[in-house]
Every structure is written in structure tokens, then in C-alpha cells.
CSV table of C-alpha atoms in Angstrom, one decimal:
chain,number,residue,atom,x,y,z
H,1,UNK,CA,0.0,0.0,0.0
H,2,UNK,CA,1.4,3.4,-1.0
H,3,UNK,CA,2.0,5.8,1.9
H,4,UNK,CA,1.5,9.6,1.7
H,5,UNK,CA,2.1,12.2,4.3
H,6,UNK,CA,-0.7,14.8,4.5
H,7,UNK,CA,0.3,18.0,6.3
H,8,UNK,CA,-2.8,19.9,7.4
H,9,UNK,CA,-3.4,22.5,10.1
H,10,UNK,CA,-7.1,21.7,10.3
H,11,UNK,CA,-8.0,18.3,11.5
H,12,UNK,CA,-10.7,16.9,13.8
H,13,UNK,CA,-11.8,17.8,16.4
H,14,UNK,CA,-11.5,21.1,14.6
H,15,UNK,CA,-14.9,22.1,13.2
H,16,UNK,CA,-16.0,24.2,10.2
H,17,UNK,CA,-15.6,23.8,6.5
H,18,UNK,CA,-11.8,23.9,6.3
H,19,UNK,CA,-11.3,20.5,7.9
H,20,UNK,CA,-13.7,18.5,5.9
H,21,UNK,CA,-12.0,18.2,2.5
H,22,UNK,CA,-8.9,16.3,3.8
H,23,UNK,CA,-10.8,14.5,6.6
H,24,UNK,CA,-13.0,12.8,3.9
H,25,UNK,CA,-10.1,12.2,1.5
H,26,UNK,CA,-8.3,10.4,4.3
H,27,UNK,CA,-11.4,8.5,5.2
H,28,UNK,CA,-11.7,6.9,1.7
H,29,UNK,CA,-8.0,6.8,0.5
H,30,UNK,CA,-7.5,3.3,1.9
H,31,UNK,CA,-10.2,2.0,-0.5
H,32,UNK,CA,-7.8,3.0,-3.3
H,33,UNK,CA,-4.8,1.2,-1.8
H,34,UNK,CA,-3.3,4.4,-0.4
H,35,UNK,CA,-2.4,4.8,3.3
H,36,UNK,CA,-2.7,8.4,4.6
H,37,UNK,CA,-0.5,9.5,7.4
H,38,UNK,CA,-1.5,12.8,8.8
H,39,UNK,CA,0.6,15.5,10.4
H,40,UNK,CA,-1.3,18.2,12.2
H,41,UNK,CA,-1.3,20.6,15.2
H,42,UNK,CA,-2.2,19.7,18.7
H,43,UNK,CA,-5.8,20.9,19.1
H,44,UNK,CA,-5.1,22.1,22.6
H,45,UNK,CA,-2.5,24.5,21.2
H,46,UNK,CA,-4.2,25.4,17.9
H,47,UNK,CA,-6.2,28.5,16.9
H,48,UNK,CA,-9.3,26.6,16.0
H,49,UNK,CA,-12.4,28.8,16.0
H,50,UNK,CA,-14.9,25.9,16.2
H,51,UNK,CA,-14.7,22.3,17.5
H,52,UNK,CA,-16.8,19.3,16.2
H,53,UNK,CA,-16.2,16.1,18.2
H,54,UNK,CA,-18.5,14.2,15.8
H,55,UNK,CA,-15.8,14.5,13.1
H,56,UNK,CA,-13.5,12.1,15.1
H,57,UNK,CA,-15.6,9.2,13.9
H,58,UNK,CA,-14.3,9.8,10.4
H,59,UNK,CA,-10.7,9.5,11.4
H,60,UNK,CA,-10.8,6.2,13.2
H,61,UNK,CA,-7.9,4.0,12.1
H,62,UNK,CA,-5.9,6.8,10.5
H,63,UNK,CA,-2.4,7.3,11.7
H,64,UNK,CA,-2.1,10.9,13.1
H,65,UNK,CA,0.9,12.8,14.5
H,66,UNK,CA,0.4,16.1,16.4
H,67,UNK,CA,2.9,18.8,17.3
H,68,UNK,CA,3.2,21.9,19.4
H,69,UNK,CA,2.8,25.4,17.8
H,70,UNK,CA,3.1,29.1,18.6
H,71,UNK,CA,-0.2,30.9,18.1
H,72,UNK,CA,-0.3,34.7,18.0
H,73,UNK,CA,-4.0,34.5,17.2
H,74,UNK,CA,-4.8,33.1,20.6
H,75,UNK,CA,-3.2,36.2,22.2
H,76,UNK,CA,-5.3,38.4,19.9
H,77,UNK,CA,-8.4,36.5,20.8
H,78,UNK,CA,-7.7,36.8,24.5
H,79,UNK,CA,-7.2,40.6,24.3
H,80,UNK,CA,-10.4,40.9,22.2
H,81,UNK,CA,-12.8,38.6,24.1
H,82,UNK,CA,-11.0,37.5,27.2
H,83,UNK,CA,-11.0,34.0,25.8
H,84,UNK,CA,-8.3,32.3,23.7
H,85,UNK,CA,-10.8,30.8,21.3
H,86,UNK,CA,-13.9,32.9,21.0
H,87,UNK,CA,-12.2,35.9,19.4
H,88,UNK,CA,-10.3,34.0,16.8
H,89,UNK,CA,-11.3,35.6,13.4
H,90,UNK,CA,-12.9,33.5,10.6
H,91,UNK,CA,-12.7,35.9,7.7
H,92,UNK,CA,-13.7,38.6,10.2
H,93,UNK,CA,-17.4,37.5,9.8
H,94,UNK,CA,-18.2,37.6,13.5
H,95,UNK,CA,-16.5,41.0,14.2
H,96,UNK,CA,-18.2,44.3,14.6
H,97,UNK,CA,-16.8,47.5,13.0
H,98,UNK,CA,-13.1,47.4,13.9
H,99,UNK,CA,-11.9,49.7,16.6
H,100,UNK,CA,-8.4,51.1,17.1
H,101,UNK,CA,-7.1,47.9,18.7
H,102,UNK,CA,-8.6,45.6,16.0
H,103,UNK,CA,-7.2,47.8,13.2
H,104,UNK,CA,-3.7,47.8,14.8
H,105,UNK,CA,-3.9,44.1,15.4
H,106,UNK,CA,-4.9,43.5,11.8
H,107,UNK,CA,-2.0,45.6,10.6
H,108,UNK,CA,0.5,43.6,12.7
H,109,UNK,CA,-1.1,40.3,11.6
H,110,UNK,CA,-0.9,41.3,7.9
H,111,UNK,CA,2.6,42.7,7.9
H,112,UNK,CA,4.5,40.6,10.5
H,113,UNK,CA,3.1,37.2,9.9
H,114,UNK,CA,3.5,36.4,6.2
H,115,UNK,CA,1.7,34.6,4.6
H,116,UNK,CA,-0.5,34.2,7.7
H,117,UNK,CA,-0.5,34.2,11.5
H,118,UNK,CA,-0.4,30.4,11.8
H,119,UNK,CA,3.2,30.2,10.5
H,120,UNK,CA,4.3,29.6,14.1
H,121,UNK,CA,3.4,25.9,13.5
H,122,UNK,CA,5.9,25.5,10.7
H,123,UNK,CA,9.1,24.8,12.6
H,124,UNK,CA,7.4,22.2,14.7
H,125,UNK,CA,5.7,20.5,11.8
H,126,UNK,CA,8.8,20.5,9.6
H,127,UNK,CA,10.9,18.7,12.3
H,128,UNK,CA,8.2,16.1,12.9
H,129,UNK,CA,7.7,15.6,9.1
H,130,UNK,CA,11.4,14.7,8.7
H,131,UNK,CA,11.0,12.1,11.4
H,132,UNK,CA,7.9,10.6,9.9
H,133,UNK,CA,9.3,10.5,6.3
H,134,UNK,CA,12.4,8.7,7.4
H,135,UNK,CA,10.6,6.2,9.6
H,136,UNK,CA,7.8,5.4,7.2
H,137,UNK,CA,9.8,5.7,4.0
H,138,UNK,CA,7.5,8.2,2.5
H,139,UNK,CA,8.1,9.8,-0.9
H,140,UNK,CA,4.9,11.8,-1.4
H,141,UNK,CA,3.9,14.7,0.7
H,142,UNK,CA,0.7,16.7,0.4
H,143,UNK,CA,0.1,20.1,1.9
H,144,UNK,CA,-3.2,22.0,2.0
H,145,UNK,CA,-4.1,25.6,2.6
H,146,UNK,CA,-5.4,27.8,4.0
H,147,UNK,CA,-3.4,28.5,6.1
H,148,UNK,CA,-1.1,28.8,3.1
H,149,UNK,CA,1.9,28.9,5.5
H,150,UNK,CA,1.5,25.1,5.5
H,151,UNK,CA,2.7,25.0,1.9
H,152,UNK,CA,6.0,26.5,3.1
H,153,UNK,CA,6.6,23.2,5.0
H,154,UNK,CA,6.2,21.3,1.8
H,155,UNK,CA,8.5,23.7,0.0
H,156,UNK,CA,11.2,23.2,2.6
H,157,UNK,CA,10.8,19.4,2.5
H,158,UNK,CA,11.0,19.5,-1.3
H,159,UNK,CA,14.2,21.5,-1.3
H,160,UNK,CA,15.9,19.2,1.3
H,161,UNK,CA,14.6,15.8,0.3
H,162,UNK,CA,13.6,16.1,-3.4
H,163,UNK,CA,10.4,14.1,-2.7
H,164,UNK,CA,7.2,14.3,-4.7
H,165,UNK,CA,5.0,17.2,-3.4
H,166,UNK,CA,1.3,18.0,-4.0
H,167,UNK,CA,0.0,21.4,-3.0
H,168,UNK,CA,-3.8,21.7,-2.5
H,169,UNK,CA,-5.5,25.1,-2.6
H,170,UNK,CA,-8.9,25.2,-0.9
H,171,UNK,CA,-8.9,29.0,-1.4
H,172,UNK,CA,-6.8,31.6,-3.2
H,173,UNK,CA,-3.6,32.7,-1.6
H,174,UNK,CA,-2.7,36.4,-2.3
H,175,UNK,CA,-6.2,37.0,-3.6
H,176,UNK,CA,-7.9,35.6,-0.5
H,177,UNK,CA,-10.8,38.0,0.0
H,178,UNK,CA,-10.1,39.0,3.6
H,179,UNK,CA,-6.5,40.0,2.9
H,180,UNK,CA,-7.9,43.4,2.1
H,181,UNK,CA,-8.9,43.9,5.8
H,182,UNK,CA,-5.2,43.4,6.9
H,183,UNK,CA,-3.9,46.8,5.8
H,184,UNK,CA,-0.9,45.2,4.1
H,185,UNK,CA,2.0,47.4,2.9
H,186,UNK,CA,3.5,47.0,-0.6
H,187,UNK,CA,6.4,45.2,0.9
H,188,UNK,CA,4.2,42.6,2.6
H,189,UNK,CA,2.2,42.1,-0.5
H,190,UNK,CA,5.3,41.5,-2.6
H,191,UNK,CA,6.8,39.1,-0.1
H,192,UNK,CA,3.5,37.1,0.0
H,193,UNK,CA,3.3,36.9,-3.8
H,194,UNK,CA,6.9,35.7,-3.9
H,195,UNK,CA,6.2,32.9,-1.5
H,196,UNK,CA,3.1,31.9,-3.5
H,197,UNK,CA,5.1,31.8,-6.7
H,198,UNK,CA,7.8,29.6,-5.2
H,199,UNK,CA,5.2,27.1,-4.0
H,200,UNK,CA,3.5,27.0,-7.4
H,201,UNK,CA,6.8,26.6,-9.2
H,202,UNK,CA,8.3,23.9,-7.0
H,203,UNK,CA,5.2,21.7,-6.3
H,204,UNK,CA,5.0,18.7,-8.6
H,205,UNK,CA,1.2,18.8,-8.6
H,206,UNK,CA,-1.2,21.7,-7.7
H,207,UNK,CA,-4.8,20.9,-6.9
H,208,UNK,CA,-7.6,23.4,-6.4
H,209,UNK,CA,-11.3,23.3,-5.7
H,210,UNK,CA,-12.5,24.9,-8.9
H,211,UNK,CA,-11.5,25.7,-12.5
H,212,UNK,CA,-11.3,29.5,-12.2
H,213,UNK,CA,-8.9,29.2,-9.2
H,214,UNK,CA,-6.8,26.7,-11.1
H,215,UNK,CA,-6.5,28.9,-14.2
H,216,UNK,CA,-5.5,31.8,-12.0
H,217,UNK,CA,-2.8,29.7,-10.3
H,218,UNK,CA,-1.6,28.5,-13.7
H,219,UNK,CA,-1.2,32.1,-14.9
H,220,UNK,CA,1.1,33.0,-12.0
H,221,UNK,CA,4.0,30.8,-13.1
H,222,UNK,CA,5.7,29.6,-16.2
H,223,UNK,CA,5.1,25.9,-15.5
H,224,UNK,CA,3.6,22.9,-17.3
H,225,UNK,CA,-0.1,23.2,-17.3
H,226,UNK,CA,-0.5,19.5,-16.9
H,227,UNK,CA,0.6,19.7,-13.2
H,228,UNK,CA,-2.6,21.7,-12.3
H,229,UNK,CA,-5.8,19.8,-11.4
H,230,UNK,CA,-9.3,20.5,-10.2
H,231,UNK,CA,-11.0,18.4,-7.5
H,232,UNK,CA,-14.2,19.9,-6.3
H,233,UNK,CA,-15.3,19.7,-2.7
H,234,UNK,CA,-18.0,17.1,-2.2
H,235,UNK,CA,-20.6,15.5,0.1
H,236,UNK,CA,-20.5,12.4,2.2
H,237,UNK,CA,-23.0,10.0,0.6
H,238,UNK,CA,-22.9,7.7,3.6
H,239,UNK,CA,-24.1,10.5,6.0
H,240,UNK,CA,-26.9,11.5,3.6
H,241,UNK,CA,-28.1,7.9,3.3
H,242,UNK,CA,-28.3,7.8,7.1
H,243,UNK,CA,-30.5,10.8,7.5
H,244,UNK,CA,-34.1,11.6,6.4
H,245,UNK,CA,-35.8,14.9,5.9
H,246,UNK,CA,-38.0,16.1,8.8
H,247,UNK,CA,-40.2,18.7,7.3
H,248,UNK,CA,-42.5,21.2,9.1
H,249,UNK,CA,-45.5,21.3,6.8
H,250,UNK,CA,-46.6,24.6,8.3
H,251,UNK,CA,-43.3,26.4,7.8
H,252,UNK,CA,-41.4,27.5,4.7
H,253,UNK,CA,-37.9,27.5,6.1
H,254,UNK,CA,-35.1,29.4,4.3
H,255,UNK,CA,-31.7,28.3,5.5
H,256,UNK,CA,-28.3,29.9,5.2
H,257,UNK,CA,-25.5,27.8,6.7
H,258,UNK,CA,-21.9,28.8,7.4
H,259,UNK,CA,-20.0,32.0,7.4
H,260,UNK,CA,-22.0,35.1,6.7
H,261,UNK,CA,-19.9,38.2,6.9
H,262,UNK,CA,-20.6,41.8,5.7
H,263,UNK,CA,-18.8,41.0,2.4
H,264,UNK,CA,-21.6,38.6,1.6
H,265,UNK,CA,-24.7,41.0,1.5
H,266,UNK,CA,-28.1,39.5,1.4
H,267,UNK,CA,-30.1,42.7,1.2
H,268,UNK,CA,-31.5,42.0,-2.3
H,269,UNK,CA,-32.8,38.6,-1.0
H,270,UNK,CA,-34.4,40.3,2.1
H,271,UNK,CA,-36.1,42.8,-0.2
H,272,UNK,CA,-37.4,39.9,-2.2
H,273,UNK,CA,-38.9,38.3,0.9
H,274,UNK,CA,-40.4,41.7,1.8
H,275,UNK,CA,-42.1,41.9,-1.6
H,276,UNK,CA,-43.4,38.3,-1.4
H,277,UNK,CA,-44.9,39.0,2.0
H,278,UNK,CA,-46.6,42.1,0.6
H,279,UNK,CA,-48.0,40.3,-2.5
H,280,UNK,CA,-49.1,37.2,-0.7
H,281,UNK,CA,-50.9,38.2,2.6
H,282,UNK,CA,-50.8,34.7,4.1
H,283,UNK,CA,-47.0,34.3,3.7
H,284,UNK,CA,-45.6,36.3,6.7
H,285,UNK,CA,-46.9,33.7,9.2
H,286,UNK,CA,-45.5,30.8,7.1
H,287,UNK,CA,-41.9,31.9,6.3
H,288,UNK,CA,-39.0,31.4,8.6
H,289,UNK,CA,-35.4,32.6,8.0
H,290,UNK,CA,-32.7,30.6,9.7
H,291,UNK,CA,-29.0,31.7,9.7
H,292,UNK,CA,-26.7,29.2,11.2
H,293,UNK,CA,-22.9,29.6,11.7
H,294,UNK,CA,-20.5,32.5,12.1
H,295,UNK,CA,-22.9,35.3,11.3
H,296,UNK,CA,-22.0,39.0,11.5
H,297,UNK,CA,-24.1,40.9,14.2
H,298,UNK,CA,-24.9,43.3,11.3
H,299,UNK,CA,-27.5,40.9,9.9
H,300,UNK,CA,-29.8,40.8,12.9
H,301,UNK,CA,-30.2,44.6,12.7
H,302,UNK,CA,-30.6,44.5,8.9
H,303,UNK,CA,-33.3,41.9,9.0
H,304,UNK,CA,-35.3,43.7,11.7
H,305,UNK,CA,-35.0,46.9,9.7
H,306,UNK,CA,-36.1,45.5,6.3
H,307,UNK,CA,-38.6,42.8,7.3
H,308,UNK,CA,-39.5,43.3,11.0
H,309,UNK,CA,-42.5,41.0,10.7
H,310,UNK,CA,-40.5,37.9,9.7
H,311,UNK,CA,-39.8,35.0,12.0
H,312,UNK,CA,-36.0,34.7,12.0
H,313,UNK,CA,-33.4,33.0,14.1
H,314,UNK,CA,-29.6,33.1,14.2
H,315,UNK,CA,-27.8,30.2,15.7
H,316,UNK,CA,-24.1,29.7,16.3
H,317,UNK,CA,-22.0,26.8,14.9
H,318,UNK,CA,-23.5,23.4,15.2
H,319,UNK,CA,-22.0,19.9,14.6
H,320,UNK,CA,-21.8,18.8,10.9
H,321,UNK,CA,-24.4,16.0,11.1
H,322,UNK,CA,-26.9,18.5,12.7
H,323,UNK,CA,-26.1,20.9,9.9
H,324,UNK,CA,-26.9,18.3,7.2
H,325,UNK,CA,-30.2,17.5,8.9
H,326,UNK,CA,-31.1,21.2,8.8
H,327,UNK,CA,-30.3,21.3,5.1
H,328,UNK,CA,-32.6,18.4,4.5
H,329,UNK,CA,-35.4,19.9,6.6
H,330,UNK,CA,-35.4,23.3,4.8
H,331,UNK,CA,-37.5,24.3,1.8
H,332,UNK,CA,-35.0,26.7,0.3
H,333,UNK,CA,-31.2,26.9,0.8
H,334,UNK,CA,-29.5,30.2,0.4
H,335,UNK,CA,-25.8,30.6,-0.5
H,336,UNK,CA,-24.4,34.1,-0.3
H,337,UNK,CA,-21.0,34.4,-1.9
H,338,UNK,CA,-18.6,37.1,-0.9
H,339,UNK,CA,-18.2,40.2,-3.1
H,340,UNK,CA,-14.6,40.1,-4.0
H,341,UNK,CA,-12.3,41.1,-6.9
H,342,UNK,CA,-12.0,37.5,-8.0
H,343,UNK,CA,-15.6,36.4,-7.2
H,344,UNK,CA,-15.8,34.0,-10.2
H,345,UNK,CA,-13.6,31.5,-8.4
H,346,UNK,CA,-15.7,31.4,-5.2
H,347,UNK,CA,-17.4,28.1,-4.5
H,348,UNK,CA,-18.3,27.4,-1.0
H,349,UNK,CA,-17.6,24.1,0.7
H,350,UNK,CA,-21.2,23.5,1.5
H,351,UNK,CA,-22.5,23.9,-2.0
H,352,UNK,CA,-22.3,20.2,-3.0
H,353,UNK,CA,-24.0,19.3,0.3
H,354,UNK,CA,-26.7,21.8,-0.6
H,355,UNK,CA,-27.2,20.3,-4.0
H,356,UNK,CA,-27.2,16.7,-2.6
H,357,UNK,CA,-30.2,17.5,-0.4
H,358,UNK,CA,-32.4,17.8,-3.5
H,359,UNK,CA,-33.9,21.0,-2.2
H,360,UNK,CA,-34.0,24.3,-4.2
H,361,UNK,CA,-30.8,26.3,-4.0
H,362,UNK,CA,-30.6,30.1,-4.5
H,363,UNK,CA,-27.1,31.6,-4.7
H,364,UNK,CA,-26.2,35.2,-4.7
H,365,UNK,CA,-23.0,36.0,-6.6
H,366,UNK,CA,-21.2,35.9,-10.0
H,367,UNK,CA,-23.5,34.4,-12.6
H,368,UNK,CA,-20.5,33.3,-14.6
H,369,UNK,CA,-18.4,31.9,-11.7
H,370,UNK,CA,-17.6,28.4,-10.6
H,371,UNK,CA,-20.7,28.1,-8.4
H,372,UNK,CA,-22.9,28.9,-11.4
H,373,UNK,CA,-21.0,26.2,-13.3
H,374,UNK,CA,-22.0,23.6,-10.7
H,375,UNK,CA,-25.6,24.8,-10.2
H,376,UNK,CA,-26.3,25.1,-13.9
H,377,UNK,CA,-26.5,21.3,-14.0
H,378,UNK,CA,-29.1,21.2,-11.2
H,379,UNK,CA,-32.9,21.5,-12.0
H,380,UNK,CA,-33.9,23.4,-8.8
H,381,UNK,CA,-30.9,25.7,-8.4
H,382,UNK,CA,-29.8,29.1,-9.7
H,383,UNK,CA,-27.2,31.8,-9.2
H,384,UNK,CA,-28.4,35.4,-9.4
H,385,UNK,CA,-26.5,38.7,-9.4
H,386,UNK,CA,-27.4,40.9,-6.5
H,387,UNK,CA,-28.6,43.5,-9.0
H,388,UNK,CA,-31.1,41.1,-10.5
H,389,UNK,CA,-34.0,41.8,-8.1
H,390,UNK,CA,-36.6,40.4,-10.5
H,391,UNK,CA,-34.7,37.1,-10.9
H,392,UNK,CA,-34.2,36.7,-7.2
H,393,UNK,CA,-37.8,37.5,-6.5
H,394,UNK,CA,-39.1,35.3,-9.3
H,395,UNK,CA,-37.1,32.3,-8.0
H,396,UNK,CA,-38.2,32.8,-4.4
H,397,UNK,CA,-41.9,33.3,-5.4
H,398,UNK,CA,-41.8,30.2,-7.6
H,399,UNK,CA,-40.4,28.0,-4.9
H,400,UNK,CA,-42.8,29.4,-2.2
H,401,UNK,CA,-45.9,28.9,-4.4
H,402,UNK,CA,-44.9,25.3,-5.2
H,403,UNK,CA,-44.6,24.6,-1.5
H,404,UNK,CA,-47.8,26.5,-0.6
H,405,UNK,CA,-49.7,24.4,-3.1
H,406,UNK,CA,-48.1,21.1,-1.9
H,407,UNK,CA,-46.1,20.6,-5.1
H,408,UNK,CA,-42.5,21.3,-4.0
H,409,UNK,CA,-40.5,18.1,-4.5
H,410,UNK,CA,-37.2,17.1,-3.0
H,411,UNK,CA,-35.4,15.8,-6.2
H,412,UNK,CA,-32.0,14.0,-6.0
H,413,UNK,CA,-30.1,15.6,-8.9
H,414,UNK,CA,-29.0,13.3,-11.7
H,415,UNK,CA,-25.2,12.8,-11.7
H,416,UNK,CA,-24.7,14.0,-8.2
H,417,UNK,CA,-22.6,11.0,-7.3
H,418,UNK,CA,-19.6,12.4,-9.1
H,419,UNK,CA,-19.4,14.9,-6.2
H,420,UNK,CA,-19.5,12.2,-3.6
H,421,UNK,CA,-16.5,12.1,-1.3
H,422,UNK,CA,-15.6,8.7,-2.5
H,423,UNK,CA,-15.5,9.8,-6.1
H,424,UNK,CA,-13.5,12.9,-5.4
H,425,UNK,CA,-11.1,10.7,-3.5
H,426,UNK,CA,-10.8,8.4,-6.5
H,427,UNK,CA,-9.7,11.5,-8.5
H,428,UNK,CA,-7.1,12.3,-5.8
H,429,UNK,CA,-5.8,8.7,-5.9
H,430,UNK,CA,-5.2,8.9,-9.6
H,431,UNK,CA,-3.1,12.0,-9.1
H,432,UNK,CA,-1.1,10.3,-6.4
H,433,UNK,CA,-0.6,7.1,-8.4
H,434,UNK,CA,0.5,9.2,-11.4
H,435,UNK,CA,4.0,9.4,-9.8
H,436,UNK,CA,4.3,5.7,-10.5
H,437,UNK,CA,6.2,4.9,-7.4
């Protein structure tokens, strides 16, 4: 059985979307005659914003090594909230308008810790990686980011040992949307770009979660295009098979799950709900808006201002299995993509899970982006520009009227299995085996 060393900062019991891609890859790799060995950070020392103990079930039988780390984000969190965990930023979604302290902290974070503030793990991880590689006779290493500082571990191992190295990008690096909140100087931006370029040049294979991101990474370096690959995020078919929808026939529930920051405005959608409630007098008592995850405090105020009559609820992070159950229970799933310079490449980790429910999906964002590419294949799903009020309203009204007339169906999309975690792991296994070792 071929062995690979996977170096990832996020690993169970870390919660959130960042951990799931490689947790599920590792869960299924053995079925393709590949043994994953994981190197990660000690969760007691890590800057994890959320924890999800239920994820540990997916890692049973996987060999995992953990190391110490130095975490400036924990100090930042403590000063901000009095707690080492609760104030850790997640794309700044949960923060209010930054004060003087937050602005100064962001400046220091953006200009002292390059590429990111989790670089304090690198020296510990590098030392442990050398031990594991020698003991296990490993010749393939995989790094995944964010945090993109993890790729620098792979770069250093590549230079020292000359082994085969795969770099996986779950998000852009220098174009990561929240970098603009870090007040970076020109020097910091140039240094960050240089590090990214070195990683892209030296990695033997580069994987990303979508075609637009892959093309952007290709254009940054003069390298063989064949070394760049796309593997979409997926959904765990086994979990979906174990759950059943539990619908409230009296409620039309609209769900947004995950991070919802101020760079992901939903005002056009709220205006569409307001218009629907005005046109259909019976609708206000039937509609419920549910926002679950790391939600900016801004949205509670905005919802109360725009549609004060709506029944809405905001919940904090919940375990993944509970999140999937909520997706299945809802009537309409909302996905609000961030407004960013490179918005075409944005494709949220939860999108494939949304689609797998068979429920209608309404996304707000770039109509020519990667999310639209995926949703275009799905019968009850669409992406609308935030400027397209008529389109947003028409989709919302159509779904609501179907539900109100008892005709809204939960349809499992044709071809959805290609996004199952097992099938995406098959794609990964083919890349790993292409080294022919």
C-alpha cells in the first residue's frame, strides 16, 4: 500500500468547513490502496475557532501525528474577548466594525506574519515531518491551505529531500478576500506573492477546488499546465443515506448555513422576501429565515429593519451532522458568496451538500463563476447577481408557491454521485498514483 504524508493545520476535532476536505479524503483513500499518514497541530494549542467532536468518527484507524505550535491569534483572541478561542477571526465574519485595537492588530497580523498568523506551527511541523518521512519511507507529501503557510513546510521538504509534493489550494492565496482587511504594505504584498510563486513553481502537482482558481494559479507561473488539477469539494453520501428529511409542513424554512460576513450581502434577498410578504398576505406567518454559523451581528439589525415581521433565528456553529439535517429539513437553501475582486472563483464548501439534499438552492454572486458552473446542471438551483432583483424575487416566489400548493418536491439531482466524497477521493488517488512509485 502506497503511503502519503498529509500535512494539514485543520484536523478533527476542529470544526468548520476547512477541515472536511482532507478528513474525507483520508477516510476513503484506503479503498484505493493508499495509506494516509496525517501530520497536524495539537488541538489544545491550535487556533481553532470551532470544534466538532463528531468528526472524530471519520478519522478512526488513521495514523495521526500532532505537534506543538506558537499561536499569536490566541493572544489576539484573549485581548479581544477574554477567551483564547472565541475571538479568533474567521474571515472577520463575526466581528463588529473594527476599533483602534482591532485595526492595529490586523495591521500587525498582515505585515509581521506572512503569509499568515499560523506560521508559528511550521518549525514544529517540519521537524516532525522529517522524522515521519524517514521512519515510514514516504516519498509523497501533500500540503493543504489555508493556512497557506502550511505550503512552506512542503516547499522546505521538497528542497531538502527532493520528494514528490502535491500542494492543495482550498482558497486563493494572495487574492484571499479577507486579505484586504489586513492593511498590508506594498512590501508585505510583494513578499507574500513571492512565496506563493515559489510554491507554485516547486510543487510537482497543484490541486484546487475549482476551474477558475486553477486557471488563476496557472497564470502566475511559467510551468507545465498538466501539473494543475481540479478536484471539487464534495458531500459524504454515507451520511446523507443515514438521514431523512423532517419537514415542518406549516413552515417554509429558508436556511443559510456557514460563514455570513458583511462582504456577503443578502439585502436583495431580504427585499425579495419583503415583496413576497406584501403580495401574498398569508405568507408572513408561514416563512422562517434561519441563519446558522458564524454570522455577523450586522444581519440581525438589517433583518429587523427590512422585514421586522419575519420569524427569523440566528444560531451559532452546530455539529456537521446536525447541519446536514437542517439542510434536508429546509425548503430553500441560500448561499451568499462574498463580493470580491475574483468572485468568479468562489465556490463554498457547503455547495455540494446543498445540492445533494435535492432542495431548491438560490445563490447570490457571480452568474459566470464556478458556483454557477455547478448549479447550472441542477434543476432546482440558480445563481443570481445581487442586482437582479426580478430574478431573485421570481425564483423565491416560484419555490414558495410550489410549497404552498403542496407541489414542491425534493429531487435528488442526476449525476450528483460524481461529487460524492468517495468519487472525489478516486480523482485524488489517480493523481497520487501518477507518480508511478
